[in-house]
PDB file of C-alpha atoms and ligand atoms in Angstrom:
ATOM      1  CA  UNK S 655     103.539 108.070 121.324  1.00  0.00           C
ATOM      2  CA  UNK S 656     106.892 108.753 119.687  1.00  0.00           C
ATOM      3  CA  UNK S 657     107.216 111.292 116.640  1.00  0.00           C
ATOM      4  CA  UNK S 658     108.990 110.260 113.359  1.00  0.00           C
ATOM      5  CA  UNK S 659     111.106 112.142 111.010  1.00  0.00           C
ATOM      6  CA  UNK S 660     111.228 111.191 107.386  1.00  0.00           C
ATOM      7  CA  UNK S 661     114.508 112.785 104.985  1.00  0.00           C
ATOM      8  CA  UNK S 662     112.856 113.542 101.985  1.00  0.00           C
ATOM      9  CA  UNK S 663     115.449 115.815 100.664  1.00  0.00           C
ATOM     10  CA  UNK S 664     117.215 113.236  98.577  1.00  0.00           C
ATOM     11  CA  UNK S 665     117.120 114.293  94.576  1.00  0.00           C
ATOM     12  CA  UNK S 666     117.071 110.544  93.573  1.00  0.00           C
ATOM     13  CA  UNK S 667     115.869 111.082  90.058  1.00  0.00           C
ATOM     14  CA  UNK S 668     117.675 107.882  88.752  1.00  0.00           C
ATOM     15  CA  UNK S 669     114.333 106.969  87.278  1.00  0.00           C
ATOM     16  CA  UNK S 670     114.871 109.311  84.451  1.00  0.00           C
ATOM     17  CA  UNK S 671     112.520 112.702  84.193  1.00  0.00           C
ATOM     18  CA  UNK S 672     112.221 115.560  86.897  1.00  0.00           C
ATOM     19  CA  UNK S 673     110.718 113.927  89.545  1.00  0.00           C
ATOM     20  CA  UNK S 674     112.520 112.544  92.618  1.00  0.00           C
ATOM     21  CA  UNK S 675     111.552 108.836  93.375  1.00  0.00           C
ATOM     22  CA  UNK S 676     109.424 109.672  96.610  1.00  0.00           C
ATOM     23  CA  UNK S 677     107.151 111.431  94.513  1.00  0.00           C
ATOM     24  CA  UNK S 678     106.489 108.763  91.807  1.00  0.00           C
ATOM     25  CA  UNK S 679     102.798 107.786  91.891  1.00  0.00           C
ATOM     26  CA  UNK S 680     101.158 104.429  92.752  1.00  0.00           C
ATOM     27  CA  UNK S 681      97.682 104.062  92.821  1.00  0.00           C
ATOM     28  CA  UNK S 682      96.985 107.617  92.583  1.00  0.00           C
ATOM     29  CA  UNK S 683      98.696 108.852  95.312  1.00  0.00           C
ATOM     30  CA  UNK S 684     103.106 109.594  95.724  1.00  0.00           C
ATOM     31  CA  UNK S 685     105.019 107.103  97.417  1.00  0.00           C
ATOM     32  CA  UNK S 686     106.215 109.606  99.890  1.00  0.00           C
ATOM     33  CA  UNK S 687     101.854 109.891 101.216  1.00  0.00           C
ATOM     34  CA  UNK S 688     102.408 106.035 101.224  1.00  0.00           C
ATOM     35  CA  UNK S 689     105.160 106.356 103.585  1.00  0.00           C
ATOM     36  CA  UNK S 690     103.712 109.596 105.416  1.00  0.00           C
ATOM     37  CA  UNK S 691     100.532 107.243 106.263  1.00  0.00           C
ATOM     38  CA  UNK S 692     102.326 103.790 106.790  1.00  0.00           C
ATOM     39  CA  UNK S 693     103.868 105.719 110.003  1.00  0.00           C
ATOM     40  CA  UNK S 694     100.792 108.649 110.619  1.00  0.00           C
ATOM     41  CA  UNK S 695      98.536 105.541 110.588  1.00  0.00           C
ATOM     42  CA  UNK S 696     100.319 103.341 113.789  1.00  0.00           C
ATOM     43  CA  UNK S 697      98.467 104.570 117.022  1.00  0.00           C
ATOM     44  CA  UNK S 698     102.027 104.708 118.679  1.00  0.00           C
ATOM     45  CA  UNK S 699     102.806 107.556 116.158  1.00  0.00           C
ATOM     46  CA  UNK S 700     102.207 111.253 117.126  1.00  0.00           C
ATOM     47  CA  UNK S 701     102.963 113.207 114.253  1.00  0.00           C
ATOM     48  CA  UNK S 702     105.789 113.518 111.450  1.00  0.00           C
ATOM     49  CA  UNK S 703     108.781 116.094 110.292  1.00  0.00           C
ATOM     50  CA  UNK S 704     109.910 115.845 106.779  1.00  0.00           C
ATOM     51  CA  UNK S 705     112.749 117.330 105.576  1.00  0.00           C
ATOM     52  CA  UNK S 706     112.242 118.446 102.121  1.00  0.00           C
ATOM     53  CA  UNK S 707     115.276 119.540  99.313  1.00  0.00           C
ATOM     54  CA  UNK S 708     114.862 123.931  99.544  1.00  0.00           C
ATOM     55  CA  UNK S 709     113.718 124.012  95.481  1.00  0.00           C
ATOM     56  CA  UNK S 710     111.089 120.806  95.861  1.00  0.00           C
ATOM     57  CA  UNK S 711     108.784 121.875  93.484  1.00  0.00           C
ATOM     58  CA  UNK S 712     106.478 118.519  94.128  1.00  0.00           C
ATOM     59  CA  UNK S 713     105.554 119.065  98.044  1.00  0.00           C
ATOM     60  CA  UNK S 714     102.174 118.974  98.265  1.00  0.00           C
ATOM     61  CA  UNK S 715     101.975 120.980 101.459  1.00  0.00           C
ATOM     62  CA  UNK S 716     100.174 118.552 103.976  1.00  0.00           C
ATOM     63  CA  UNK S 717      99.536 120.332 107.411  1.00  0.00           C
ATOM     64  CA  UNK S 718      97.872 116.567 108.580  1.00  0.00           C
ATOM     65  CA  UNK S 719      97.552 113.421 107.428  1.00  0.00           C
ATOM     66  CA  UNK S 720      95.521 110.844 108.715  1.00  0.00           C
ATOM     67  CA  UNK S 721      94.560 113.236 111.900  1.00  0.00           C
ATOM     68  CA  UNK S 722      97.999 114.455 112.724  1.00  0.00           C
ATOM     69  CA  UNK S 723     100.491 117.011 112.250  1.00  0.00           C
ATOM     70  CA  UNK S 724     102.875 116.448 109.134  1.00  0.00           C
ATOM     71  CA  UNK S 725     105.204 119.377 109.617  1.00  0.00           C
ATOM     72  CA  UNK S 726     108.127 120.510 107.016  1.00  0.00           C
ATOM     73  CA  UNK S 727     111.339 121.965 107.095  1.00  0.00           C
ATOM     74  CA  UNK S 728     114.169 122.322 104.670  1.00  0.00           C
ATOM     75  CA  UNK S 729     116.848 119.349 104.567  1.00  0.00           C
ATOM     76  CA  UNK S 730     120.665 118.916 103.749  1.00  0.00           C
ATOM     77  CA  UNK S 731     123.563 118.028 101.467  1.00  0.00           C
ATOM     78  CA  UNK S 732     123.422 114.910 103.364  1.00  0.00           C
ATOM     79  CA  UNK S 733     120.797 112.278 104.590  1.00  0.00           C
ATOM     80  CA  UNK S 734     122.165 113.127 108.212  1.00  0.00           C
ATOM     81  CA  UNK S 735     121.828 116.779 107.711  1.00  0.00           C
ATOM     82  CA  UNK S 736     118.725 116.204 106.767  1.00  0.00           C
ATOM     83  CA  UNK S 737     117.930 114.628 109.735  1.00  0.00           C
ATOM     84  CA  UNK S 738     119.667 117.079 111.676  1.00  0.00           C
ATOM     85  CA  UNK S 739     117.378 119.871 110.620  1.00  0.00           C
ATOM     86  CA  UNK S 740     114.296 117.694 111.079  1.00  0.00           C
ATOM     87  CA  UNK S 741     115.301 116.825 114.604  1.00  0.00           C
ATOM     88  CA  UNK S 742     115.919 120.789 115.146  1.00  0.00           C
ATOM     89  CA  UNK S 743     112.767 120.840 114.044  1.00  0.00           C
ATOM     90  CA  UNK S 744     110.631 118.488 116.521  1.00  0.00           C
ATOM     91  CA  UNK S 745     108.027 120.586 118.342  1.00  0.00           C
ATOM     92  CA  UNK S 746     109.025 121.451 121.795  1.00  0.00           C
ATOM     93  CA  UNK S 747     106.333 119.188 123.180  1.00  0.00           C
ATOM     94  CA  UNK S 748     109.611 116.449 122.263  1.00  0.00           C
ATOM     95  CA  UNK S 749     111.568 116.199 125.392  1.00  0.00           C
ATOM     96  CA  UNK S 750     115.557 115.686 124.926  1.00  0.00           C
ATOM     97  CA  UNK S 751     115.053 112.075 125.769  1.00  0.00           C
ATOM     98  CA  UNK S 752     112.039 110.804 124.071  1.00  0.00           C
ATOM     99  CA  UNK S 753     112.817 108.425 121.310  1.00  0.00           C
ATOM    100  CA  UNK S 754     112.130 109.903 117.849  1.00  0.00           C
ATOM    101  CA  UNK S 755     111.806 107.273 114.639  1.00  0.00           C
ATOM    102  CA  UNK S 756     113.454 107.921 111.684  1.00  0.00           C
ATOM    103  CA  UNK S 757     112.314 106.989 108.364  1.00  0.00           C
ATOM    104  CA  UNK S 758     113.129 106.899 104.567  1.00  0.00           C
ATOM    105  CA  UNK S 759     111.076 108.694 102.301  1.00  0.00           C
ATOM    106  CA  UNK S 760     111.030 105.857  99.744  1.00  0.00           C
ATOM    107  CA  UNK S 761     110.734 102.864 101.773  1.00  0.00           C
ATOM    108  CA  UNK S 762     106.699 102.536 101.497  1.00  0.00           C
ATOM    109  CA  UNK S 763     105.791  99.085 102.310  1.00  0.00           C
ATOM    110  CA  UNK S 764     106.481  99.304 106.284  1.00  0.00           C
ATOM    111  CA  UNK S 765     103.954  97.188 108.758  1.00  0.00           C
ATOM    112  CA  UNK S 766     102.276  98.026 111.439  1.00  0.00           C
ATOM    113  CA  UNK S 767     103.376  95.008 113.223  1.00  0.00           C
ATOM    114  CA  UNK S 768     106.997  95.613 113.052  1.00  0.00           C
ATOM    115  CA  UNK S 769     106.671  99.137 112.841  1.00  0.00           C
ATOM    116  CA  UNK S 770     104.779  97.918 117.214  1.00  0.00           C
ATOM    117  CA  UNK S 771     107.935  95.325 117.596  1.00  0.00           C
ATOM    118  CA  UNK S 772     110.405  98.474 116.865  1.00  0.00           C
ATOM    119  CA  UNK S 773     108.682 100.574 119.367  1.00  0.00           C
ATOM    120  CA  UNK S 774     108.302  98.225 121.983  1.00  0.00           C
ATOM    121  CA  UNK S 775     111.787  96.591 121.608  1.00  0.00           C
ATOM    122  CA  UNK S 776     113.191  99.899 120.979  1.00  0.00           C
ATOM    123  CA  UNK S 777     112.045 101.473 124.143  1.00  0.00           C
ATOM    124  CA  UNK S 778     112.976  99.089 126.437  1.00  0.00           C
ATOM    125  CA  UNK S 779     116.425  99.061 125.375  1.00  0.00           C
ATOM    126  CA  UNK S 780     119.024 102.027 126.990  1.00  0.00           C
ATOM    127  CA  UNK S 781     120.349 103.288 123.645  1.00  0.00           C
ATOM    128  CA  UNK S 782     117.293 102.263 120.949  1.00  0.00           C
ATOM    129  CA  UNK S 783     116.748 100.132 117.709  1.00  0.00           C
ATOM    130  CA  UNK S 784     116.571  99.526 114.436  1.00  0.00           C
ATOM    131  CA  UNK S 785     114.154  97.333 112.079  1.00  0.00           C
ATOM    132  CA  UNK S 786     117.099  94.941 110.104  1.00  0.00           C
ATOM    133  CA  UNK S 787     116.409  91.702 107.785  1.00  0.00           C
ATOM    134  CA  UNK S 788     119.379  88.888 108.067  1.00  0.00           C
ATOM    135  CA  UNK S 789     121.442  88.874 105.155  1.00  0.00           C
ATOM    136  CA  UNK S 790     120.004  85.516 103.272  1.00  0.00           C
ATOM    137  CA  UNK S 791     122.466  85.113  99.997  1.00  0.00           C
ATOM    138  CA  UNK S 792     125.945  83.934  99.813  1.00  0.00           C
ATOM    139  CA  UNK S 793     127.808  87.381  99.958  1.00  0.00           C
ATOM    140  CA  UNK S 794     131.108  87.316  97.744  1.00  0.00           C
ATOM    141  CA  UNK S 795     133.955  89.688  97.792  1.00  0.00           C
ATOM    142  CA  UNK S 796     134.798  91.053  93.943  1.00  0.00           C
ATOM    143  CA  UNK S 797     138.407  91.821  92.796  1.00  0.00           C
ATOM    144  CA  UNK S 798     139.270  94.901  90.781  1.00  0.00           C
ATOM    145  CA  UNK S 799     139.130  92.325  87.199  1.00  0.00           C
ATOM    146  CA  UNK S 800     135.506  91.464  88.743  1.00  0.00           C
ATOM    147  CA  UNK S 801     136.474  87.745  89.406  1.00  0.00           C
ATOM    148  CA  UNK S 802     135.302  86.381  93.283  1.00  0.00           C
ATOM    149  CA  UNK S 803     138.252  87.057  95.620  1.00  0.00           C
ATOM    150  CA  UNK S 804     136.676  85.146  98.486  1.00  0.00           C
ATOM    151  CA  UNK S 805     133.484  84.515 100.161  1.00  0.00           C
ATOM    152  CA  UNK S 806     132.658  86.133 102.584  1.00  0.00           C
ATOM    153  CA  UNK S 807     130.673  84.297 106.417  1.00  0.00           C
ATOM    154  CA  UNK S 808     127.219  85.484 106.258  1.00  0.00           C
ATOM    155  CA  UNK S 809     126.465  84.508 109.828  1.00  0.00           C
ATOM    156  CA  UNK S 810     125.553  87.571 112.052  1.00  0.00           C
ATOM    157  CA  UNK S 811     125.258  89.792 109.162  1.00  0.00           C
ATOM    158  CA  UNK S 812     122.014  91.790 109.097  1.00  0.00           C
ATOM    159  CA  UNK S 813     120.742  94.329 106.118  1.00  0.00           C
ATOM    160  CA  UNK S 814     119.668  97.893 108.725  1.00  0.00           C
ATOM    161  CA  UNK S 815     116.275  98.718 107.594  1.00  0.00           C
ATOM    162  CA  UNK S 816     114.321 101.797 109.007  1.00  0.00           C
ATOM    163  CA  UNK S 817     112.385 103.120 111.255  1.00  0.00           C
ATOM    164  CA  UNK S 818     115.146 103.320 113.151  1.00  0.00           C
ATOM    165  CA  UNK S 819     114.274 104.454 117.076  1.00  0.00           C
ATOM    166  CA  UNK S 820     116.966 106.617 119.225  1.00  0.00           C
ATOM    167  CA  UNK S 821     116.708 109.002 121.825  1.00  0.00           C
ATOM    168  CA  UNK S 822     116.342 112.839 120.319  1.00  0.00           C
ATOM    169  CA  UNK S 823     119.284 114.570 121.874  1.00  0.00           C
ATOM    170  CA  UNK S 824     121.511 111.481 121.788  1.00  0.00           C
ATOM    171  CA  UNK S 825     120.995 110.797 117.986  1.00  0.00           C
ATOM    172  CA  UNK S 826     121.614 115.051 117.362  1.00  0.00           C
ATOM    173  CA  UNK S 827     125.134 114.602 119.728  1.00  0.00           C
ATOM    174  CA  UNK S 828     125.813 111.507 117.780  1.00  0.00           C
ATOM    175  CA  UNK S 829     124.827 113.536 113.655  1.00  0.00           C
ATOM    176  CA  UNK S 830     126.687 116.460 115.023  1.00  0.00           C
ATOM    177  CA  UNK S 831     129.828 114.587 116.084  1.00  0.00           C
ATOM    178  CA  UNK S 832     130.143 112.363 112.682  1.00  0.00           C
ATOM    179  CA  UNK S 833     129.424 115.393 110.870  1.00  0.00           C
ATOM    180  CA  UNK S 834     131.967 117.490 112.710  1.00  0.00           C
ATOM    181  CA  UNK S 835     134.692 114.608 112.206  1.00  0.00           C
ATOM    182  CA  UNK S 836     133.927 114.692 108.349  1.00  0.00           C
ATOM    183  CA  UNK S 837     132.465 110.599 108.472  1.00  0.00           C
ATOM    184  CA  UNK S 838     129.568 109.974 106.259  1.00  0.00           C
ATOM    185  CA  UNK S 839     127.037 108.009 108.425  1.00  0.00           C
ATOM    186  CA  UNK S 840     124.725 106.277 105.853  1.00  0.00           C
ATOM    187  CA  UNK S 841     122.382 105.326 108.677  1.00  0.00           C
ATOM    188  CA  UNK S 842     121.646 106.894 112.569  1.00  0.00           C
ATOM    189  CA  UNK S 843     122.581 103.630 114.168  1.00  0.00           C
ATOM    190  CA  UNK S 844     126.023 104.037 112.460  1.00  0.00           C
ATOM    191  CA  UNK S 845     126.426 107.799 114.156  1.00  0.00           C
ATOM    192  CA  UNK S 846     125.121 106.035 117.200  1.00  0.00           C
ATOM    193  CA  UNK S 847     127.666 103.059 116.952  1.00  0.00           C
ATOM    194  CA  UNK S 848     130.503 105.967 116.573  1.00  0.00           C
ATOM    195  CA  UNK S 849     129.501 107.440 120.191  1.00  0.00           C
ATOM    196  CA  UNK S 850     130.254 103.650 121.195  1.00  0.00           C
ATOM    197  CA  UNK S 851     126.432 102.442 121.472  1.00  0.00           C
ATOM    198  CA  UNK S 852     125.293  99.309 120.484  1.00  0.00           C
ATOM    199  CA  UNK S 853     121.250  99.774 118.962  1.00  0.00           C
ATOM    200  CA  UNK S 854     119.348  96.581 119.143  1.00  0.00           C
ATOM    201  CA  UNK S 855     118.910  95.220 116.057  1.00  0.00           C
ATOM    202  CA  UNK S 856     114.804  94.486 115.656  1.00  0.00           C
ATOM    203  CA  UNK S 857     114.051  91.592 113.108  1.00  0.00           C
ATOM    204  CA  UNK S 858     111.829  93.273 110.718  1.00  0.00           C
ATOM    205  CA  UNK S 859     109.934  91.866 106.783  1.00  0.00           C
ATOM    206  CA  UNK S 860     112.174  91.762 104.209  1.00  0.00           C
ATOM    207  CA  UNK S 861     110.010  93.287 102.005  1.00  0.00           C
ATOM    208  CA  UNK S 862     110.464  96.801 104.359  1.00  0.00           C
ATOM    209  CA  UNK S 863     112.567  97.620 100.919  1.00  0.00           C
ATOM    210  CA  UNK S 864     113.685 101.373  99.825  1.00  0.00           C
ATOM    211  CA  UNK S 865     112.529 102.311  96.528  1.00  0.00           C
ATOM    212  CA  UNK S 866     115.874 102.645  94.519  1.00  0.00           C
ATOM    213  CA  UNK S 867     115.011 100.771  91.098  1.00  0.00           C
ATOM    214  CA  UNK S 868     112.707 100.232  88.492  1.00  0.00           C
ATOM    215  CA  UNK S 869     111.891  96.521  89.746  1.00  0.00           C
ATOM    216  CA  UNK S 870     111.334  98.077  93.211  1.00  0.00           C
ATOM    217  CA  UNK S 871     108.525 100.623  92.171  1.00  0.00           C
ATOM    218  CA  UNK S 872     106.436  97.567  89.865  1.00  0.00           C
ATOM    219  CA  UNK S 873     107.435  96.108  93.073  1.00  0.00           C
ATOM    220  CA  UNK S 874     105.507  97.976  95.302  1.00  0.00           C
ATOM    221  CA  UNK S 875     102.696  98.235  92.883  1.00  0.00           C
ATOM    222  CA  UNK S 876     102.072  95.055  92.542  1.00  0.00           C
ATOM    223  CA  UNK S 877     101.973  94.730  96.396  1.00  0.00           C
ATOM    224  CA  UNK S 878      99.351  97.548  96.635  1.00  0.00           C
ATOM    225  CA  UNK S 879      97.431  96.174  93.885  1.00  0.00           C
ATOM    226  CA  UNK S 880      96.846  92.810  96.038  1.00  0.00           C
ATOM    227  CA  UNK S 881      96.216  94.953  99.330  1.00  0.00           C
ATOM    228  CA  UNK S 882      93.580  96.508  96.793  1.00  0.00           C
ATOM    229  CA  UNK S 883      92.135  92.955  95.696  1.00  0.00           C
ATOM    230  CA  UNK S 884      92.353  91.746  99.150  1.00  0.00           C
ATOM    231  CA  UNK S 885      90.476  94.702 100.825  1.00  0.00           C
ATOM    232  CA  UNK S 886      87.953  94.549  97.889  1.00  0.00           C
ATOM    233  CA  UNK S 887      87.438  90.700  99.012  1.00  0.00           C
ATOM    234  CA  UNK S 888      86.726  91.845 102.484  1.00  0.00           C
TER     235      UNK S 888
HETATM  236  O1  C5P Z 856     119.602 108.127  98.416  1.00  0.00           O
HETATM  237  P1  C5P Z 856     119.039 107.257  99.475  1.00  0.00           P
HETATM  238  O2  C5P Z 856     117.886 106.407  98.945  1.00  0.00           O
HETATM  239  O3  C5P Z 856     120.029 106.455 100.246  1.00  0.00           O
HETATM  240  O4  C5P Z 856     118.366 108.250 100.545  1.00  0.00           O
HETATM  241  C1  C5P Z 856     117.825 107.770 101.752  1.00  0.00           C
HETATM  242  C2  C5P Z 856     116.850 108.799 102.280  1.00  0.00           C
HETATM  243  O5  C5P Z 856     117.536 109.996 102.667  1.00  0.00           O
HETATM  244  C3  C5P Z 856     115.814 109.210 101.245  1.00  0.00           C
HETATM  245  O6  C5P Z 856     114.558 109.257 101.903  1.00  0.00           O
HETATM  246  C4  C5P Z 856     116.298 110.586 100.788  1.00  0.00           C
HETATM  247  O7  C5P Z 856     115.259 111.453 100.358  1.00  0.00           O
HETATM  248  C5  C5P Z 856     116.942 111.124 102.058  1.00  0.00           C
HETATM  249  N1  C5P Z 856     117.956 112.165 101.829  1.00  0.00           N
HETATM  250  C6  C5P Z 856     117.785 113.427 102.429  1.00  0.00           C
HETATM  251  N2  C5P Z 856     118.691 114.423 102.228  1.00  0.00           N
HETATM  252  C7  C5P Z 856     119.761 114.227 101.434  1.00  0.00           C
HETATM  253  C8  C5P Z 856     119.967 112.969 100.822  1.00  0.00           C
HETATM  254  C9  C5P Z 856     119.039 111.945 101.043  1.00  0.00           C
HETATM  255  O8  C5P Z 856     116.788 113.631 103.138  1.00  0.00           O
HETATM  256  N3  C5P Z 856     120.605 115.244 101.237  1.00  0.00           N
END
């Protein structure tokens, strides 16, 4: 069983009001407990870190969550110091080179089965993996006037999702090098690709989406609200 950390320290509050995005509520409960128990709930998952912002007024405090440890510690400026402290974190029963997942807080709507693909995939491979959806649209490139400068080949070009799987101490060597050369890494794989690793990407459902607008949140209601109608059907 692997552990999972989940940043959480990210003030997204482009929504409008006080309250950061992974606390939003659908169907009674915050989209970060949505997350929390789309991992907690995989039998291949041991337990969780989340790194929280140091003023979050809106943890709730879990200790446990669907029979395991949900433990917390205080995040970053960054996503990758954020996952930095969480990986400091780990409880010592994490050995430098088990693989540890890493999640985002807002990206609710992960499944089990490629949540068991990751794992499996992941583990078998020497430096680890990441969930990633093909890129499906035309991409185009924009010029400064906003008119199409060219178009750009889509082949080989994946979106990187998360979980993303990596070995504890060689994801920390790979955060504390990028962060010590002054690069922003907007994903581990990217810190990982630095150290010259290549992750495997893991074909995962496109609609493993991160919560960043309005549309996404009616989004992921509406997909809970079938799960609902579906389980009710049962
Ligand atoms: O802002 P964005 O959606 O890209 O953030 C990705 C994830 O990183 C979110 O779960 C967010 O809470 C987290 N994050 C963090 N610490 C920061 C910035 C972002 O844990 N300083």
């Amino acid at each position: 069983m692997s552990w999972a950390i989940v940043p959480a320290a990210g003030k997204g509050t482009r929504f409008g009001g006080d309250v950061p995005k992974q606390y939003l509520v659908v169907d009674g409960l915050p989209i970060l407990a949505h997350t929390l128990h789309a991992l907690l709930s995989h039998p291949g998952v041991r337990g969780v870190v989340v790194a929280l912002s140091a003023d979050d007024a809106h943890w709730p405090g879990w200790h446990e969550m669907d029979g395991k440890p949900v433990l917390a510690c205080v995040g970053g400026e960054s996503r990758a110091d954020s996952v930095l402290a969480a990986l400091e974190a780990l409880p010592a029963e994490v050995r430098v080179d088990d693989f540890v997942l890493v999640h985002d807080a807002a990206r609710p709507n992960l499944h089990h089965d490629d949540l068991t693909a990751l794992l499996e995939r992941g583990r078998n491979d020497p430096v680890g993996a990441i969930l990633a959806a093909p890129v499906r649209d035309t991409l185009k490139r924009a010029g400064d006037d906003g008119g199409i400068d060219g178009t750009e080949p889509r082949e080989r070009l994946w979106r990187a999702l998360t979980p993303q799987l990596f070995r504890r101490l060689q994801l920390t060597r790979a955060l504390e090098s990028a962060r010590d050369a002054g690069v922003a890494v907007t994903d581990e794989a990217m810190a990982m690709e630095r150290q010259g690793m290549r992750p495997l990407l893991v074909e995962g459902d496109d609609d493993n989406f991160k919560i960043t607008t309005p549309g996404d949140l009616v989004r992921f209601q509406y997909l809970v609200s079938l799960r609902l109608q579906e389980g009710q059907r049962r």
